[in-house]
Amino acid sequence: MASRDSPEPSESASHRRERAAIAAQACQTCRNRKSKCDEQRPKCGLCRRLNVECSYREPMPTKKDKTMVHILDTLTRLENKFDNMSISNAANSSSGSDFVSGTHHSSSQSSGKRTHERETGSGHDLPTEIRQSYQHLTAPHKVILWPSIYLHLINSGIHAATDLQHILQEGTQWLIKQEMIKHPDPLPSDSGLPSYRMGAAEDGYSTRTAFPTLTIQLVQEYTDAYFNTFNVLYPMLNHDAFLNDTVARLMRDGYADGDAGAVLALMVFALGQCAKEGVFGKPISIIEGVPSGYRGGTVERPPGIEIFNEARRRLGFVMTLCSLENVQILLLQATYLEATGRHLDFWRSTVAASMACQVLVRCKPLDWATQEGDMIKRAYWACILSEDLYHLDLDLPQTGIHTLEDEVPLPYFQESQDQSTGGRGLDERSYFQYHFLAMIALRRLITRIHSTIHESSTTSPESSDDYGGPPVPVITEMARQLDSWRSLLPRQLQWNDSDMLDFPPLNPQNRRPNEPLFSPDQGPVPIGHVHNLDIVTAQLRTRFYYARFMMFRPFVYKALHFPELMTAEDANCCALAIQSACLWPLSMAPPKNKKRLVPHHFTWTQNFMGILLILRMTREEGVLKQICEGRVPDGDLEMTASLMLEWIRDVRQVDGIAEWSWGILEGLFVGR
């Protein structure tokens, strides 16, 4: 693997190999005519002069290109091994030793292949309805009804704790209702851009429109802002193709109803303005002297709303298409809605994108080696990553797009071979492409952690005598898989626990900065790292620690509810769970100061709530406190609680679930 190899003996030799890979990208026309190809996209100079189709064949994969494919192949082998092991483990376990306490038929796994729930505990000291309600809660929300935490909340005297009876009855659905109450109306539609008509209608389109305030300079500025932020995280669009094909045509011919390219461009411009003001704009509020991490606009009128409304007004004419552009438009709309804190609107848009993408993959003849095929692969995996998150954390239904993942290859990122792309170096572009592929690989592990540890279809035992403890062989194997994932990452993405807050080693020839990339506070001056480096890095590392925390969380449950059964190894695993929940990079600056750019921040809000409840229990006398005192620094616990509380206090301005959560957490932490 490229990430594990020793340095090449000659930098010039490495450079020649990379140049050879680029030079191999001559189009078919130039190859047939044995002419030198200038490799311009979408058409080279010769094909433009001849007015013929210009097609590039997919190059042979290089060593770097095979990196993530190797990772996924490795994970597939590990999964097969794990399946056999878990079946054997289940067969050898008696029903009396199952670590179970609640019948669980969550919609999280329609396949019905589930193992035992590990965290519900015994039911001898709780009402039956508490045990039964567990089946309606997602993994982050289950912590609320852990017996020790539930009783602690009931006895705390916090007014918001009276709502626990509703959670008992309805589960996660009651929490989703809080989000619906928070945003009963769509974003305001009474603002837009000044416009004028450019000519008569033609080609089945309405009269074309121009926006005088959307100047060429602003278009370039917003385009660059989008491609340097949102598109780095989820690379759905090709920078050069967007500018040369879509933008150039719109600036020349104008925007018309029924023109999917016009809607797509307006979505990009709206996101570009949101990205720019989301970093450097004025905070929407200042709470207890702390500026909000939501910058630009207001809660109801986010930055870019005028451009977004122009896109929304034209979306209806193209929204029922099942084309690549339609999938991209819906994903861009979802991205904007999430940046404004509209989580359910984000979900609806993502569902629409996933449904259209399924039709595209199932019904359209596709050549994955073409540029269009590569863009469809990117759109597909972007849908998968988004759908998994809202499903695991909010239990919102899946569309079934995940059933096609064995049929859709990983994206190849053809434009990375194009010399003219954005002026970035090959290593720099590879970093962000590897990040997207690494997230795909990690997503498979996280899905398996949820399906094998946090879901169940088995009835609960009635006393602590039936408690069998966490599934140690299963967790041990999954921990090995997770560590393998990290060790197999390309060198530019790798990190250790000791340097989790540092800059990634993008260029081995340059020394990394002395100051960390992430810290609790970086001052009042906004920080905009090139190509969204901070948020890209924070997302990957935080998802890793999230996975490790969820994996070892059953040992925290055991320490709270069955301390007499704890072994030394259990204590180590419990401590590792708490350590994995501490000092997540996404909760720190710079990401916390530009939340509009943080993808899927609803998922972090759900998990911060559960982690904070667990951290509160580390202050109570008992085995959990003793474990933490010997293994987890007090400063890490305090700083983590402070960062996550600050996050929820800020996010509650736009998030209904966070607003309810703050009513619980404020009483537990603030002033105590």
XYZ file of C-alpha atoms in Angstrom:
672
model
C 0.000 0.000 0.000
C 1.067 3.517 -0.731
C 0.534 4.570 2.827
C 2.821 1.908 4.277
C 5.633 1.891 1.724
C 9.040 3.296 2.514
C 9.970 6.521 0.677
C 10.912 6.099 -2.966
C 14.659 6.288 -3.617
C 14.185 9.088 -6.104
C 11.652 11.909 -5.988
C 12.188 12.506 -9.712
C 11.412 8.875 -10.466
C 8.158 9.171 -8.534
C 7.376 12.366 -10.434
C 8.025 10.660 -13.786
C 5.664 7.826 -12.898
C 2.895 10.279 -11.986
C 3.488 12.215 -15.225
C 3.361 8.953 -17.174
C -0.018 8.174 -15.636
C -1.270 11.598 -16.667
C 0.134 11.325 -20.184
C -1.726 8.066 -20.651
C -4.978 10.010 -20.749
C -5.058 10.802 -24.485
C -8.569 10.550 -25.929
C -9.539 7.759 -28.324
C -9.632 10.049 -31.360
C -6.066 11.238 -30.787
C -4.941 7.666 -30.115
C -6.442 6.464 -33.405
C -4.894 9.343 -35.353
C -1.631 9.035 -33.374
C -1.839 12.727 -32.577
C -0.705 14.477 -29.420
C -3.725 15.129 -27.196
C -3.972 18.297 -25.117
C -6.213 16.320 -22.689
C -8.745 19.122 -22.271
C -12.119 18.175 -20.772
C -14.832 17.576 -21.823
C -13.358 17.830 -25.375
C -9.763 18.113 -26.443
C -8.715 20.673 -29.059
C -8.633 18.202 -31.949
C -12.110 16.822 -31.244
C -13.492 20.344 -31.006
C -12.000 21.205 -34.397
C -13.324 17.995 -35.955
C -16.653 18.302 -34.107
C -16.545 14.645 -33.071
C -17.205 12.890 -29.786
C -14.267 12.980 -27.381
C -13.939 10.015 -25.043
C -11.206 9.072 -22.613
C -10.652 5.505 -21.558
C -10.191 4.779 -17.880
C -6.469 4.398 -17.102
C -5.074 1.326 -15.467
C -5.249 1.736 -11.693
C -2.023 2.841 -10.061
C -0.763 1.718 -6.688
C -2.421 4.736 -5.060
C -5.718 4.046 -6.815
C -5.836 0.534 -5.379
C -5.462 1.691 -1.776
C -9.112 1.920 -0.754
C -10.156 -1.007 -2.934
C -7.680 -3.086 -0.940
C -9.144 -1.766 2.304
C -12.679 -2.716 1.281
C -11.571 -6.150 0.088
C -9.873 -6.678 3.441
C -13.010 -5.609 5.291
C -15.123 -7.991 3.214
C -12.910 -10.910 4.209
C -13.052 -9.818 7.844
C -16.845 -9.524 7.666
C -17.165 -13.071 6.344
C -14.916 -14.303 9.135
C -16.928 -12.305 11.641
C -20.235 -13.732 10.381
C -18.989 -17.268 10.942
C -17.637 -16.385 14.363
C -20.850 -14.702 15.521
C -22.970 -17.653 14.400
C -20.713 -20.016 16.299
C -20.746 -17.741 19.327
C -24.538 -17.601 19.340
C -24.849 -21.366 19.057
C -22.610 -21.919 22.056
C -24.409 -19.430 24.287
C -27.371 -20.415 26.414
C -30.403 -18.162 26.650
C -29.623 -17.564 30.311
C -26.349 -15.848 29.443
C -27.702 -13.467 26.822
C -27.032 -9.814 27.631
C -30.534 -8.725 26.807
C -33.366 -6.712 28.281
C -35.900 -5.579 25.734
C -37.613 -6.868 22.635
C -36.274 -4.818 19.761
C -37.728 -4.833 16.240
C -36.353 -1.486 15.103
C -36.595 -0.590 11.449
C -32.834 -0.197 11.520
C -32.316 -3.621 9.891
C -34.998 -4.822 7.529
C -33.080 -8.046 6.840
C -33.955 -9.388 10.295
C -30.408 -10.648 10.920
C -29.688 -9.311 14.396
C -27.754 -10.427 17.398
C -28.591 -9.874 21.044
C -29.021 -6.400 22.543
C -26.194 -5.825 24.994
C -27.207 -2.765 26.925
C -30.721 -3.091 28.232
C -29.789 -4.760 31.484
C -31.975 -6.622 33.900
C -35.574 -5.718 34.382
C -36.167 -6.610 38.003
C -36.017 -2.998 39.205
C -37.840 -1.190 36.402
C -41.431 -1.135 35.158
C -42.261 -3.323 32.173
C -43.037 -0.310 29.964
C -39.449 0.930 30.337
C -38.062 -2.338 29.075
C -40.567 -2.497 26.212
C -39.975 1.090 25.120
C -36.318 0.279 24.506
C -37.254 -1.212 21.148
C -38.326 2.204 19.861
C -35.071 4.024 20.565
C -31.972 4.426 18.424
C -28.562 3.662 19.915
C -27.814 7.275 20.968
C -31.239 7.653 22.592
C -31.094 4.311 24.438
C -28.768 5.876 26.990
C -31.668 8.006 28.265
C -33.432 4.841 29.439
C -30.458 3.036 30.914
C -31.828 2.163 34.374
C -29.214 4.076 36.365
C -29.483 7.160 34.156
C -33.264 7.017 33.973
C -33.574 6.860 37.754
C -30.964 9.593 38.172
C -32.953 11.886 35.872
C -36.239 11.108 37.612
C -34.705 11.861 41.016
C -32.914 15.001 39.837
C -35.999 17.191 40.019
C -35.306 18.604 36.545
C -38.557 19.736 34.979
C -37.678 18.405 31.528
C -37.287 14.928 33.050
C -41.076 14.719 33.212
C -40.975 14.225 29.441
C -39.346 10.831 29.927
C -42.813 9.300 30.133
C -43.408 10.401 26.528
C -40.129 8.824 25.443
C -41.195 5.647 27.249
C -44.400 5.560 25.244
C -43.196 6.712 21.830
C -39.418 6.288 21.721
C -37.338 8.200 19.206
C -40.489 9.340 17.390
C -41.281 11.688 20.275
C -37.871 13.312 19.885
C -38.436 13.741 16.155
C -41.681 15.542 16.984
C -39.620 18.157 18.802
C -37.806 18.851 15.548
C -41.121 19.144 13.699
C -42.380 21.608 16.305
C -39.181 23.645 15.988
C -39.642 24.140 12.240
C -43.366 24.050 11.388
C -42.856 26.119 8.223
C -40.401 25.919 5.319
C -37.669 28.473 4.808
C -39.129 31.856 3.780
C -39.793 32.251 0.066
C -40.344 36.015 -0.058
C -36.823 36.897 -1.142
C -34.982 36.385 -4.397
C -32.664 37.971 -6.928
C -33.452 40.923 -9.224
C -33.848 39.630 -12.775
C -34.706 40.560 -16.342
C -35.729 38.613 -19.429
C -33.150 37.834 -22.082
C -35.351 36.859 -25.023
C -38.185 34.712 -26.297
C -38.775 31.155 -25.163
C -37.214 28.391 -27.258
C -36.339 24.697 -27.249
C -39.166 23.850 -24.883
C -37.881 26.199 -22.172
C -39.541 29.262 -20.737
C -38.215 32.739 -21.334
C -34.610 32.885 -20.218
C -33.695 35.091 -17.280
C -30.543 36.878 -16.192
C -29.614 38.009 -12.678
C -27.678 41.296 -12.850
C -26.507 41.093 -9.221
C -25.059 37.626 -9.821
C -21.971 38.953 -11.539
C -19.186 36.919 -13.086
C -16.985 37.820 -10.133
C -19.567 36.581 -7.608
C -20.216 33.438 -9.635
C -16.503 32.625 -9.589
C -16.260 33.472 -5.890
C -19.233 31.322 -4.881
C -18.126 28.479 -7.145
C -14.660 28.438 -5.601
C -16.159 28.589 -2.096
C -18.408 25.593 -2.799
C -15.688 23.447 -4.354
C -13.267 24.280 -1.543
C -15.724 23.290 1.194
C -18.841 21.186 0.600
C -17.571 19.451 -2.541
C -14.376 18.437 -0.764
C -16.418 16.470 1.767
C -18.806 14.949 -0.776
C -17.245 15.346 -4.255
C -20.426 15.218 -6.299
C -19.379 17.661 -9.035
C -16.439 18.101 -11.386
C -14.986 21.603 -11.021
C -13.845 22.079 -14.619
C -16.936 20.541 -16.204
C -19.162 22.724 -14.047
C -17.374 25.924 -15.061
C -16.771 25.099 -18.714
C -20.106 23.482 -19.523
C -22.769 24.676 -17.096
C -21.651 28.115 -15.935
C -20.320 29.260 -19.305
C -23.634 28.402 -20.977
C -25.730 30.094 -18.299
C -23.681 33.273 -18.383
C -24.155 33.350 -22.139
C -27.766 32.176 -22.521
C -29.384 32.843 -19.123
C -31.484 30.751 -16.737
C -34.723 29.093 -17.861
C -37.423 27.017 -16.206
C -36.974 23.356 -17.089
C -33.205 23.734 -17.367
C -31.675 21.316 -14.857
C -28.270 22.925 -15.292
C -29.689 26.268 -14.165
C -31.104 24.732 -10.970
C -27.862 22.913 -10.265
C -25.781 26.059 -10.710
C -28.046 28.129 -8.467
C -27.773 25.459 -5.748
C -23.984 25.610 -6.022
C -23.971 29.410 -5.804
C -26.264 29.344 -2.750
C -23.982 26.842 -1.030
C -20.961 28.902 -2.008
C -22.400 31.995 -0.350
C -23.364 29.893 2.677
C -19.818 28.508 2.869
C -18.215 31.931 2.631
C -20.434 33.632 5.195
C -20.537 30.475 7.317
C -16.848 31.046 8.063
C -16.415 34.810 7.969
C -19.950 36.107 8.549
C -21.369 37.605 11.710
C -22.537 35.080 14.368
C -26.321 34.767 14.563
C -26.128 35.305 18.345
C -23.814 35.625 21.336
C -24.706 33.381 24.282
C -23.067 34.146 27.634
C -20.294 35.969 25.828
C -19.650 33.094 23.400
C -20.330 33.808 19.691
C -22.541 31.259 17.972
C -20.915 28.780 15.611
C -23.663 29.585 13.113
C -22.384 32.516 11.098
C -24.044 34.540 8.381
C -27.707 35.497 8.086
C -30.167 34.547 10.807
C -31.885 31.372 11.978
C -34.777 31.829 9.543
C -32.858 33.642 6.799
C -29.561 31.808 6.314
C -26.876 33.078 3.935
C -27.623 32.345 0.293
C -31.401 32.195 0.796
C -32.063 34.563 -2.129
C -30.151 32.358 -4.564
C -31.573 29.201 -2.989
C -35.100 30.505 -3.539
C -34.374 31.057 -7.234
C -33.275 27.417 -7.409
C -36.367 26.248 -5.506
C -38.669 28.141 -7.873
C -37.245 26.198 -10.815
C -36.823 22.837 -9.086
C -40.431 21.800 -9.659
C -39.893 21.627 -13.416
C -37.096 19.037 -13.128
C -37.655 17.338 -9.760
C -39.318 14.206 -11.191
C -36.473 13.377 -13.569
C -34.289 10.355 -12.857
C -31.060 11.785 -14.193
C -27.605 12.357 -12.772
C -28.244 16.104 -12.645
C -31.465 15.513 -10.725
C -29.668 13.397 -8.105
C -26.969 16.043 -7.781
C -29.544 18.832 -7.429
C -31.400 17.014 -4.660
C -28.173 16.254 -2.789
C -27.126 19.897 -3.064
C -30.529 20.984 -1.773
C -30.170 18.563 1.138
C -26.719 19.966 1.914
C -28.053 23.515 2.055
C -30.994 22.523 4.258
C -28.703 20.742 6.717
C -26.452 23.811 6.820
C -29.500 25.763 8.010
C -30.446 23.209 10.693
C -33.455 21.802 8.796
C -32.801 18.141 9.524
C -36.113 16.663 8.381
C -36.053 18.748 5.210
C -32.540 17.417 4.664
C -33.841 13.877 5.096
C -36.687 14.391 2.614
C -34.307 15.736 -0.023
C -31.832 12.907 0.538
C -34.608 10.330 0.210
C -35.651 11.861 -3.110
C -32.040 11.781 -4.302
C -31.629 8.152 -3.223
C -34.807 7.063 -5.000
C -33.775 8.770 -8.239
C -30.279 7.326 -7.949
C -31.661 3.806 -7.556
C -33.650 4.135 -10.773
C -30.568 5.494 -12.507
C -28.395 2.579 -11.389
C -31.004 -0.131 -11.951
C -32.477 0.965 -15.263
C -29.936 2.983 -17.234
C -27.167 1.218 -19.169
C -24.010 2.487 -17.501
C -20.350 2.386 -18.410
C -18.588 2.876 -15.094
C -15.327 3.687 -16.918
C -16.721 6.906 -18.407
C -16.747 10.281 -16.713
C -20.535 10.106 -16.368
C -20.247 6.668 -14.782
C -17.703 7.991 -12.305
C -19.990 10.898 -11.360
C -22.888 8.480 -10.804
C -20.665 6.429 -8.502
C -19.893 9.526 -6.459
C -23.554 10.497 -6.223
C -24.501 6.967 -5.184
C -21.981 6.795 -2.343
C -22.904 10.292 -1.185
C -26.511 9.081 -0.889
C -25.402 5.998 1.043
C -23.331 7.974 3.552
C -26.137 10.450 4.233
C -28.868 7.837 4.500
C -26.964 5.727 7.011
C -26.480 8.618 9.419
C -30.076 9.782 9.693
C -31.217 6.173 9.856
C -28.879 5.083 12.654
C -29.384 8.186 14.793
C -33.017 9.145 14.091
C -34.452 5.793 12.943
C -35.868 7.407 9.812
C -36.653 4.778 7.155
C -34.175 3.726 4.503
C -34.920 3.777 0.783
C -33.192 0.499 -0.006
C -30.332 2.109 -1.905
C -27.850 0.218 0.277
C -28.928 -3.040 -1.393
C -27.071 -1.956 -4.541
C -23.700 -1.310 -2.927
C -22.176 -4.527 -4.280
C -23.107 -3.439 -7.810
C -21.723 0.116 -7.712
C -17.917 0.397 -7.823
C -15.961 2.988 -5.914
C -15.382 6.275 -7.752
C -12.120 6.700 -9.600
C -11.996 10.533 -9.696
C -11.017 10.868 -13.335
C -10.378 14.595 -13.138
C -7.509 13.905 -10.749
C -5.529 12.966 -13.851
C -6.351 16.307 -15.493
C -3.529 18.798 -15.085
C -5.840 21.790 -15.112
C -8.044 20.927 -12.150
C -8.088 23.846 -9.763
C -4.344 24.230 -9.665
C -3.948 21.681 -6.867
C -1.093 19.210 -6.614
C -1.684 15.514 -7.107
C -0.920 14.636 -3.479
C -3.262 17.355 -2.236
C -6.127 16.158 -4.431
C -5.449 12.560 -3.404
C -5.895 13.492 0.258
C -9.507 14.549 -0.186
C -10.334 11.721 -2.571
C -8.894 9.208 -0.103
C -10.962 10.853 2.621
C -14.203 10.158 0.742
C -13.199 6.555 0.086
C -12.095 6.098 3.689
C -15.500 7.289 4.900
C -17.147 4.664 2.687
C -14.995 1.920 4.214
C -15.581 3.158 7.765
C -19.305 3.347 7.146
C -19.422 -0.427 6.651
C -17.786 -1.005 10.015
C -20.113 1.418 11.792
C -23.163 -0.236 10.259
C -21.928 -3.614 11.472
C -21.291 -2.267 14.978
C -24.882 -1.083 15.188
C -26.381 -4.253 13.727
C -24.397 -6.690 15.890
C -24.162 -4.842 19.208
C -26.978 -2.312 19.474
C -29.933 -4.118 17.885
C -31.808 -7.202 19.012
C -34.883 -9.349 18.536
C -34.547 -11.335 21.752
C -36.742 -11.019 24.844
C -35.235 -9.729 28.042
C -34.112 -11.631 31.127
C -35.935 -10.787 34.327
C -33.081 -10.687 36.812
C -29.382 -9.970 37.043
C -28.712 -13.706 37.210
C -29.535 -13.872 33.490
C -27.013 -11.204 32.586
C -24.228 -12.584 30.416
C -22.194 -9.440 29.809
C -20.972 -7.828 26.627
C -20.145 -10.152 23.690
C -16.405 -10.028 24.257
C -15.287 -12.184 21.269
C -17.462 -10.153 18.916
C -16.231 -6.811 20.240
C -12.613 -7.982 20.193
C -12.856 -8.954 16.536
C -14.602 -5.723 15.571
C -11.993 -3.687 17.442
C -9.336 -5.452 15.401
C -11.185 -4.582 12.208
C -11.404 -0.934 13.231
C -7.702 -0.780 14.054
C -6.950 -2.443 10.714
C -8.986 0.226 8.934
C -6.894 2.975 10.508
C -3.562 1.239 9.899
C -4.411 0.698 6.226
C -5.228 4.342 5.551
C -2.950 6.207 3.148
C -0.103 7.926 4.927
C -1.675 11.376 4.446
C -4.733 10.321 6.445
C -3.085 8.378 9.248
C -2.836 9.521 12.840
C -2.297 8.069 16.319
C -4.291 8.689 19.473
C -1.431 10.821 20.755
C -1.629 13.237 17.789
C -5.367 13.166 17.095
C -5.550 16.982 17.313
C -2.570 17.674 15.040
C -2.375 18.576 11.360
C -2.334 15.593 8.977
C 1.023 14.822 7.289
C -0.022 16.009 3.831
C 3.496 16.571 2.553
C 6.343 14.481 4.006
C 8.854 17.089 2.823
C 7.293 19.827 4.940
C 7.228 19.937 8.717
C 3.829 20.006 10.318
C 2.934 23.229 12.160
C 3.881 23.294 15.817
C 0.408 24.350 16.913
C -2.406 21.779 16.773
C -5.082 21.834 14.091
C -7.810 21.502 16.755
C -8.064 23.129 20.171
C -10.886 24.090 22.562
C -10.578 27.778 21.668
C -8.662 29.514 18.894
C -9.682 33.094 19.550
C -12.263 35.435 18.002
C -10.723 35.609 14.510
C -12.448 33.182 12.065
C -10.152 30.521 10.610
C -10.740 29.305 7.076
C -8.373 26.472 6.227
C -7.715 25.818 2.552
C -9.950 23.129 1.057
C -11.836 22.652 4.325
C -8.878 20.769 5.786
C -10.033 21.123 9.381
C -13.564 19.806 8.876
C -12.478 17.033 6.508
C -9.897 15.824 9.022
C -12.225 16.264 11.994
C -15.003 14.270 10.351
C -12.822 11.261 9.600
C -11.145 11.139 13.007
C -14.340 11.797 14.951
C -16.195 9.036 13.116
C -13.388 6.657 14.095
C -13.665 7.544 17.790
C -17.451 7.420 17.545
C -17.167 3.860 16.200
C -14.787 2.828 18.981
C -16.995 4.400 21.634
C -20.101 2.619 20.342
C -18.178 -0.642 20.201
C -17.059 -0.556 23.840
C -20.125 1.213 25.259
C -21.638 -2.053 26.611
C -18.832 -2.153 29.186
C -19.921 1.258 30.471
C -23.399 -0.160 30.894
C -21.983 -3.126 32.781
C -20.004 -0.877 35.119
C -23.137 1.121 35.934
C -25.549 -1.768 36.413
C -23.532 -4.889 37.249
C -20.387 -3.596 38.990
C -19.981 -6.831 40.933
C -19.404 -8.684 37.649
C -16.681 -6.363 36.348
C -13.291 -7.931 35.622
C -9.969 -6.171 35.090
C -10.364 -6.579 31.331
C -13.901 -5.187 31.534
C -12.544 -2.150 33.352
C -9.958 -1.572 30.630
C -12.625 -1.793 27.928
C -14.892 0.547 29.885
C -12.066 3.064 30.205
C -11.375 2.794 26.472
C -15.016 3.632 25.763
C -14.821 6.764 27.921
C -11.469 7.748 26.407
C -12.918 7.313 22.920
C -15.737 9.732 23.771
C -13.364 12.483 24.889
C -12.084 15.498 22.973
C -13.696 14.784 19.620
C -12.136 17.100 17.002
C -15.520 18.131 15.579
C -16.509 19.599 18.944
C -13.445 21.853 18.946
C -12.324 24.939 17.068
C -12.216 25.603 14.168
C -15.158 23.257 13.280
C -17.367 24.363 16.187
C -17.086 27.971 14.970
C -18.417 27.212 11.487
C -21.209 24.747 12.036
C -22.880 25.535 8.717
C -20.003 23.696 7.061
C -20.120 20.639 9.360
C -21.944 17.835 7.514
C -24.825 16.073 9.240
C -24.412 17.927 12.505
C -27.702 16.439 13.712
C -25.919 13.132 14.253
C -23.363 14.717 16.573
C -26.083 16.424 18.587
C -27.795 13.070 19.240
C -24.568 11.418 20.344
C -23.363 14.348 22.451
C -26.550 14.036 24.500
C -25.881 10.374 25.338
C -22.192 10.936 26.027
C -22.923 13.835 28.376
C -25.338 11.681 30.375
C -22.616 9.050 30.725
C -20.024 11.660 31.709
C -22.402 12.915 34.384
C -22.527 9.412 35.857
C -18.717 9.351 36.119
C -19.116 11.946 38.896
C -21.338 9.653 40.978
C -19.786 7.297 43.490
C -19.369 3.830 42.059
C -17.271 1.558 39.883
C -17.496 3.810 36.820
C -16.020 6.721 38.744
C -13.228 4.508 40.101
C -12.377 3.267 36.605
C -12.169 6.778 35.222
C -10.091 8.060 38.136
C -7.333 5.620 37.339
C -7.405 5.708 33.561
C -9.010 8.880 32.141
C -7.550 12.312 32.972
C -9.997 14.543 34.836
C -9.073 17.397 32.533
C -10.194 15.425 29.483
C -13.555 14.632 31.089
C -14.152 18.239 32.108
C -13.097 19.683 28.755
C -15.213 17.160 26.838
C -18.290 17.993 28.899
C -17.663 21.709 28.418
C -17.249 21.396 24.636
C -20.325 19.221 24.149
C -22.470 21.413 26.390
C -21.357 24.453 24.415
C -22.291 22.643 21.189
C -25.812 21.767 22.337
C -26.374 25.214 23.867
C -25.543 26.726 20.468
C -27.311 24.187 18.256
C -30.577 24.423 20.240
C -31.264 27.675 18.397
C -31.970 25.690 15.221
C -32.502 22.125 16.490
C -35.653 20.962 18.291
C -34.084 17.844 19.816
C -31.102 19.846 21.063
C -33.490 22.372 22.586
C -35.192 19.633 24.612
C -31.829 18.042 25.478
C -30.565 21.338 26.858
C -33.440 21.362 29.340
C -32.066 18.101 30.755
C -28.363 18.864 30.534
C -28.521 22.372 31.949
C -29.994 21.019 35.164
C -27.376 18.266 35.399
C -24.245 20.291 34.664
C -24.741 24.035 34.889
C -24.224 25.363 38.411
C -23.308 21.962 39.840
